[in-house]
Amino acid sequence: MALSASSSAQQARQALADRLGELCRDAGLTGADLAERCEWSRSKSSRIMNGRTPPSADDIRAWCTACGAEDQTEDLVAMLRTAEGMWIGWRRMERAGLKQAQEARLPLYQQTRRFRAYSSWLVPGMIQTQPYTTAALQAIQRRRGLVDDVAEAVAARMERQRVLYEGDRRFAFLVEESVLRAGIGGAEVMSGQLGHLISIASLPNVSLGVVPMRPDRERWPAEGFWIYDAAQVNVELISGYLTITQPSEVAMYAETFAELAALAVYGAPARALITSALDALE
């Protein structure tokens, strides 16, 4: 799934390369002509036009000037930023601290009406308790050597949880049973978190499913992902944060979510698994 998901970013980069190639052809220039005007190698022009090397913003400005298309510069730089934004490494995303990374997602949450979230690692952030979030973000801060703004980041995530109770939004959460048993923060934190899941599952706009651990699964666990309406998917990988907007790829994640949802248990059976995990903490 993760490998195919990267094609959204690749398609965005290729669309930019195609636009730059069109400008060159419309200006009656060859790749060699453009390289001469920009004072760089012919191979660089070729790599950019073929999508093998992403241009920088300065490359785009030089390209547009060489083609007499300065009026296209800002649109093309915006396309570059969009393509770059589809894949963000954690260090880049969190370079200003964890608080900013939490706040950056709030507008997307506010505009979404149907949320689907699957997690094989942790309880999804939207339904975490404050102590659980604190333990999770402290672990990230220490592991990545980030600025210590954990308290502010926790407050931002708790504030974001207000969307659970506002408007006509619907939420479907799926977690692997292992998430209930391999926790963080210690027994007291996990006990509070598991109790919170039982409470959250009682909300009328929330569906909480637990995918049981079993030896004969045909659909294995996947990387954690969020689906926002039918417009966007965000995937959290070990190396970074991926944004997917290609309709065909969004549909792939929606199909995967449906397959995992079919394996999950809900209501009383889900509460039984959560209670069993609670009992194991004693």
PDB file of C-alpha atoms in Angstrom, residues 38-221:
ATOM      1  CA  CYS A  38      19.309  29.329 -18.199  1.00  0.00           C
ATOM      2  CA  GLU A  39      23.065  28.713 -18.156  1.00  0.00           C
ATOM      3  CA  TRP A  40      22.855  25.144 -16.993  1.00  0.00           C
ATOM      4  CA  SER A  41      23.574  21.733 -18.542  1.00  0.00           C
ATOM      5  CA  ARG A  42      21.415  20.176 -21.250  1.00  0.00           C
ATOM      6  CA  SER A  43      21.008  17.100 -19.079  1.00  0.00           C
ATOM      7  CA  LYS A  44      19.393  19.207 -16.349  1.00  0.00           C
ATOM      8  CA  SER A  45      16.727  20.472 -18.745  1.00  0.00           C
ATOM      9  CA  SER A  46      16.074  16.916 -19.890  1.00  0.00           C
ATOM     10  CA  ARG A  47      15.828  15.542 -16.340  1.00  0.00           C
ATOM     11  CA  ILE A  48      13.366  18.254 -15.325  1.00  0.00           C
ATOM     12  CA  MET A  49      11.172  17.845 -18.422  1.00  0.00           C
ATOM     13  CA  ASN A  50      11.083  14.071 -17.982  1.00  0.00           C
ATOM     14  CA  GLY A  51      10.198  14.334 -14.306  1.00  0.00           C
ATOM     15  CA  ARG A  52      13.387  12.603 -13.158  1.00  0.00           C
ATOM     16  CA  THR A  53      14.672  15.621 -11.219  1.00  0.00           C
ATOM     17  CA  PRO A  54      12.289  17.992  -9.428  1.00  0.00           C
ATOM     18  CA  PRO A  55      13.022  21.659 -10.151  1.00  0.00           C
ATOM     19  CA  SER A  56      13.601  24.209  -7.430  1.00  0.00           C
ATOM     20  CA  ALA A  57      11.565  27.402  -7.236  1.00  0.00           C
ATOM     21  CA  ASP A  58      14.562  29.274  -8.715  1.00  0.00           C
ATOM     22  CA  ASP A  59      14.730  26.750 -11.574  1.00  0.00           C
ATOM     23  CA  ILE A  60      11.072  27.425 -12.362  1.00  0.00           C
ATOM     24  CA  ARG A  61      11.634  31.185 -12.348  1.00  0.00           C
ATOM     25  CA  ALA A  62      14.591  30.854 -14.716  1.00  0.00           C
ATOM     26  CA  TRP A  63      12.619  28.480 -16.949  1.00  0.00           C
ATOM     27  CA  CYS A  64       9.656  30.858 -17.235  1.00  0.00           C
ATOM     28  CA  THR A  65      11.940  33.801 -17.983  1.00  0.00           C
ATOM     29  CA  ALA A  66      13.724  31.821 -20.700  1.00  0.00           C
ATOM     30  CA  CYS A  67      10.357  30.933 -22.274  1.00  0.00           C
ATOM     31  CA  GLY A  68       8.955  34.448 -22.006  1.00  0.00           C
ATOM     32  CA  ALA A  69       6.250  33.153 -19.696  1.00  0.00           C
ATOM     33  CA  GLU A  70       6.911  35.098 -16.516  1.00  0.00           C
ATOM     34  CA  ASP A  71       3.150  35.311 -15.916  1.00  0.00           C
ATOM     35  CA  GLN A  72       3.130  31.529 -15.327  1.00  0.00           C
ATOM     36  CA  THR A  73       5.821  31.597 -12.643  1.00  0.00           C
ATOM     37  CA  GLU A  74       3.716  31.841  -9.499  1.00  0.00           C
ATOM     38  CA  ASP A  75       1.245  29.176 -10.614  1.00  0.00           C
ATOM     39  CA  LEU A  76       4.077  26.764 -11.363  1.00  0.00           C
ATOM     40  CA  VAL A  77       5.845  27.480  -8.075  1.00  0.00           C
ATOM     41  CA  ALA A  78       2.533  26.763  -6.351  1.00  0.00           C
ATOM     42  CA  MET A  79       2.355  23.427  -8.198  1.00  0.00           C
ATOM     43  CA  LEU A  80       5.858  22.657  -6.926  1.00  0.00           C
ATOM     44  CA  ARG A  81       4.848  23.416  -3.339  1.00  0.00           C
ATOM     45  CA  THR A  82       1.788  21.176  -3.691  1.00  0.00           C
ATOM     46  CA  ALA A  83       3.889  18.290  -4.990  1.00  0.00           C
ATOM     47  CA  GLU A  84       6.431  18.781  -2.205  1.00  0.00           C
ATOM     48  CA  GLY A  85       3.682  18.932   0.397  1.00  0.00           C
ATOM     49  CA  MET A  86       2.327  15.511  -0.521  1.00  0.00           C
ATOM     50  CA  TRP A  87       5.308  13.904   1.180  1.00  0.00           C
ATOM     51  CA  ILE A  88       6.795  15.486   4.288  1.00  0.00           C
ATOM     52  CA  GLY A  89       9.490  13.848   6.368  1.00  0.00           C
ATOM     53  CA  TRP A  90       8.827  13.972  10.100  1.00  0.00           C
ATOM     54  CA  ARG A  91      11.906  16.094  10.783  1.00  0.00           C
ATOM     55  CA  ARG A  92      10.780  18.702   8.284  1.00  0.00           C
ATOM     56  CA  MET A  93       7.172  18.619   9.462  1.00  0.00           C
ATOM     57  CA  GLU A  94       8.154  18.962  13.123  1.00  0.00           C
ATOM     58  CA  ARG A  95      11.170  21.239  12.814  1.00  0.00           C
ATOM     59  CA  ALA A  96       9.309  24.076  14.576  1.00  0.00           C
ATOM     60  CA  GLY A  97       8.016  21.717  17.267  1.00  0.00           C
ATOM     61  CA  LEU A  98       5.114  19.358  17.809  1.00  0.00           C
ATOM     62  CA  LYS A  99       2.566  22.079  18.574  1.00  0.00           C
ATOM     63  CA  GLN A 100       2.721  23.566  15.086  1.00  0.00           C
ATOM     64  CA  ALA A 101       2.339  20.127  13.501  1.00  0.00           C
ATOM     65  CA  GLN A 102      -0.804  19.546  15.577  1.00  0.00           C
ATOM     66  CA  GLU A 103      -2.306  22.944  14.785  1.00  0.00           C
ATOM     67  CA  ALA A 104      -1.624  22.606  11.059  1.00  0.00           C
ATOM     68  CA  ARG A 105      -4.221  19.835  10.743  1.00  0.00           C
ATOM     69  CA  LEU A 106      -7.070  21.704  12.436  1.00  0.00           C
ATOM     70  CA  PRO A 107      -8.533  23.345   9.276  1.00  0.00           C
ATOM     71  CA  LEU A 108      -8.787  19.941   7.576  1.00  0.00           C
ATOM     72  CA  TYR A 109     -10.593  18.505  10.608  1.00  0.00           C
ATOM     73  CA  GLN A 110     -12.996  21.435  10.711  1.00  0.00           C
ATOM     74  CA  GLN A 111     -14.025  21.103   7.070  1.00  0.00           C
ATOM     75  CA  THR A 112     -14.436  17.298   7.098  1.00  0.00           C
ATOM     76  CA  ARG A 113     -17.817  15.715   7.770  1.00  0.00           C
ATOM     77  CA  ARG A 114     -16.990  12.004   7.487  1.00  0.00           C
ATOM     78  CA  PHE A 115     -13.859  10.668   9.153  1.00  0.00           C
ATOM     79  CA  ARG A 116     -12.497   7.156   8.800  1.00  0.00           C
ATOM     80  CA  ALA A 117      -9.371   6.224  10.760  1.00  0.00           C
ATOM     81  CA  TYR A 118      -7.470   2.960  10.996  1.00  0.00           C
ATOM     82  CA  SER A 119      -4.572   2.390  13.371  1.00  0.00           C
ATOM     83  CA  SER A 120      -2.293  -0.576  13.891  1.00  0.00           C
ATOM     84  CA  TRP A 121       0.176   1.289  16.136  1.00  0.00           C
ATOM     85  CA  LEU A 122      -1.589   3.626  18.567  1.00  0.00           C
ATOM     86  CA  VAL A 123      -5.066   4.763  19.557  1.00  0.00           C
ATOM     87  CA  PRO A 124      -6.050   7.432  16.973  1.00  0.00           C
ATOM     88  CA  GLY A 125      -5.290  10.943  18.192  1.00  0.00           C
ATOM     89  CA  MET A 126      -8.914  12.062  18.005  1.00  0.00           C
ATOM     90  CA  ILE A 127      -9.898   9.593  20.753  1.00  0.00           C
ATOM     91  CA  GLN A 128      -6.806   9.688  22.942  1.00  0.00           C
ATOM     92  CA  THR A 129      -6.887  10.772  26.578  1.00  0.00           C
ATOM     93  CA  GLN A 130      -4.637  13.614  27.663  1.00  0.00           C
ATOM     94  CA  PRO A 131      -2.212  11.322  29.584  1.00  0.00           C
ATOM     95  CA  TYR A 132      -1.990   8.936  26.603  1.00  0.00           C
ATOM     96  CA  THR A 133      -1.304  11.822  24.200  1.00  0.00           C
ATOM     97  CA  THR A 134       1.318  13.187  26.587  1.00  0.00           C
ATOM     98  CA  ALA A 135       3.093   9.821  26.735  1.00  0.00           C
ATOM     99  CA  ALA A 136       2.966   9.429  22.940  1.00  0.00           C
ATOM    100  CA  LEU A 137       4.254  12.921  22.159  1.00  0.00           C
ATOM    101  CA  GLN A 138       6.952  12.762  24.834  1.00  0.00           C
ATOM    102  CA  ALA A 139       8.236   9.568  23.225  1.00  0.00           C
ATOM    103  CA  ILE A 140       8.296  11.256  19.797  1.00  0.00           C
ATOM    104  CA  GLN A 141       9.998  14.365  21.180  1.00  0.00           C
ATOM    105  CA  ARG A 142      12.757  12.358  22.833  1.00  0.00           C
ATOM    106  CA  ARG A 143      13.268   9.964  19.923  1.00  0.00           C
ATOM    107  CA  ARG A 144      13.541  12.718  17.311  1.00  0.00           C
ATOM    108  CA  GLY A 145      15.354  15.260  19.479  1.00  0.00           C
ATOM    109  CA  LEU A 146      12.737  17.955  18.956  1.00  0.00           C
ATOM    110  CA  VAL A 147      12.027  21.204  20.775  1.00  0.00           C
ATOM    111  CA  ASP A 148      10.220  20.338  24.001  1.00  0.00           C
ATOM    112  CA  ASP A 149       6.797  21.868  23.457  1.00  0.00           C
ATOM    113  CA  VAL A 150       4.943  18.684  24.386  1.00  0.00           C
ATOM    114  CA  ALA A 151       2.566  20.411  26.812  1.00  0.00           C
ATOM    115  CA  GLU A 152       1.514  22.924  24.133  1.00  0.00           C
ATOM    116  CA  ALA A 153       1.168  20.158  21.523  1.00  0.00           C
ATOM    117  CA  VAL A 154      -1.005  18.095  23.865  1.00  0.00           C
ATOM    118  CA  ALA A 155      -3.248  21.116  24.467  1.00  0.00           C
ATOM    119  CA  ALA A 156      -3.561  21.626  20.689  1.00  0.00           C
ATOM    120  CA  ARG A 157      -4.581  17.996  20.151  1.00  0.00           C
ATOM    121  CA  MET A 158      -7.120  18.129  22.972  1.00  0.00           C
ATOM    122  CA  GLU A 159      -8.590  21.297  21.450  1.00  0.00           C
ATOM    123  CA  ARG A 160      -8.835  19.551  18.076  1.00  0.00           C
ATOM    124  CA  GLN A 161     -10.931  16.816  19.657  1.00  0.00           C
ATOM    125  CA  ARG A 162     -13.801  19.286  19.961  1.00  0.00           C
ATOM    126  CA  VAL A 163     -14.860  18.366  16.418  1.00  0.00           C
ATOM    127  CA  LEU A 164     -16.085  15.043  17.860  1.00  0.00           C
ATOM    128  CA  TYR A 165     -18.914  16.900  19.533  1.00  0.00           C
ATOM    129  CA  GLU A 166     -19.638  19.678  17.025  1.00  0.00           C
ATOM    130  CA  GLY A 167     -21.835  19.716  13.935  1.00  0.00           C
ATOM    131  CA  ASP A 168     -23.092  16.692  12.036  1.00  0.00           C
ATOM    132  CA  ARG A 169     -19.759  14.890  11.674  1.00  0.00           C
ATOM    133  CA  ARG A 170     -19.510  11.096  11.617  1.00  0.00           C
ATOM    134  CA  PHE A 171     -16.503   9.097  12.795  1.00  0.00           C
ATOM    135  CA  ALA A 172     -15.508   5.507  12.150  1.00  0.00           C
ATOM    136  CA  PHE A 173     -12.454   4.290  14.065  1.00  0.00           C
ATOM    137  CA  LEU A 174     -10.772   0.923  13.552  1.00  0.00           C
ATOM    138  CA  VAL A 175      -7.949  -0.298  15.775  1.00  0.00           C
ATOM    139  CA  GLU A 176      -6.085  -3.560  15.869  1.00  0.00           C
ATOM    140  CA  GLU A 177      -6.532  -5.516  19.108  1.00  0.00           C
ATOM    141  CA  SER A 178      -2.769  -5.236  19.610  1.00  0.00           C
ATOM    142  CA  VAL A 179      -3.239  -1.464  20.099  1.00  0.00           C
ATOM    143  CA  LEU A 180      -5.264  -2.253  23.228  1.00  0.00           C
ATOM    144  CA  ARG A 181      -2.572  -4.498  24.668  1.00  0.00           C
ATOM    145  CA  ALA A 182       0.773  -2.998  23.593  1.00  0.00           C
ATOM    146  CA  GLY A 183       0.278   0.453  25.039  1.00  0.00           C
ATOM    147  CA  ILE A 184       2.374   3.364  26.172  1.00  0.00           C
ATOM    148  CA  GLY A 185       2.683   5.347  29.385  1.00  0.00           C
ATOM    149  CA  GLY A 186       2.253   2.435  31.770  1.00  0.00           C
ATOM    150  CA  ALA A 187      -0.701   0.581  33.273  1.00  0.00           C
ATOM    151  CA  GLU A 188      -2.432   3.633  34.766  1.00  0.00           C
ATOM    152  CA  VAL A 189      -2.344   5.575  31.500  1.00  0.00           C
ATOM    153  CA  MET A 190      -3.531   2.576  29.496  1.00  0.00           C
ATOM    154  CA  SER A 191      -6.306   1.845  31.970  1.00  0.00           C
ATOM    155  CA  GLY A 192      -7.652   5.362  31.575  1.00  0.00           C
ATOM    156  CA  GLN A 193      -7.327   5.185  27.803  1.00  0.00           C
ATOM    157  CA  LEU A 194      -9.178   1.876  27.520  1.00  0.00           C
ATOM    158  CA  GLY A 195     -11.983   3.170  29.716  1.00  0.00           C
ATOM    159  CA  HIS A 196     -12.201   6.238  27.486  1.00  0.00           C
ATOM    160  CA  LEU A 197     -12.605   4.048  24.404  1.00  0.00           C
ATOM    161  CA  ILE A 198     -15.648   2.412  25.973  1.00  0.00           C
ATOM    162  CA  SER A 199     -17.149   5.860  26.605  1.00  0.00           C
ATOM    163  CA  ILE A 200     -16.338   7.124  23.107  1.00  0.00           C
ATOM    164  CA  ALA A 201     -17.995   4.098  21.521  1.00  0.00           C
ATOM    165  CA  SER A 202     -21.294   5.145  23.108  1.00  0.00           C
ATOM    166  CA  LEU A 203     -21.454   8.429  21.181  1.00  0.00           C
ATOM    167  CA  PRO A 204     -24.191   8.338  18.521  1.00  0.00           C
ATOM    168  CA  ASN A 205     -21.920   9.710  15.774  1.00  0.00           C
ATOM    169  CA  VAL A 206     -19.011   7.330  16.493  1.00  0.00           C
ATOM    170  CA  SER A 207     -18.373   3.772  15.344  1.00  0.00           C
ATOM    171  CA  LEU A 208     -15.518   1.991  17.097  1.00  0.00           C
ATOM    172  CA  GLY A 209     -14.362  -1.337  15.721  1.00  0.00           C
ATOM    173  CA  VAL A 210     -11.624  -3.606  17.044  1.00  0.00           C
ATOM    174  CA  VAL A 211      -9.933  -6.031  14.657  1.00  0.00           C
ATOM    175  CA  PRO A 212      -9.334  -9.169  16.743  1.00  0.00           C
ATOM    176  CA  MET A 213      -5.998 -10.946  16.843  1.00  0.00           C
ATOM    177  CA  ARG A 214      -6.393 -14.311  15.126  1.00  0.00           C
ATOM    178  CA  PRO A 215      -4.132 -16.798  13.325  1.00  0.00           C
ATOM    179  CA  ASP A 216      -6.092 -17.069  10.074  1.00  0.00           C
ATOM    180  CA  ARG A 217      -6.538 -13.502   8.821  1.00  0.00           C
ATOM    181  CA  GLU A 218      -6.619 -12.997   5.059  1.00  0.00           C
ATOM    182  CA  ARG A 219      -6.279  -9.191   5.302  1.00  0.00           C
ATOM    183  CA  TRP A 220      -3.142  -8.366   7.257  1.00  0.00           C
ATOM    184  CA  PRO A 221      -2.609  -5.136   9.248  1.00  0.00           C
TER     185      PRO A 221
END
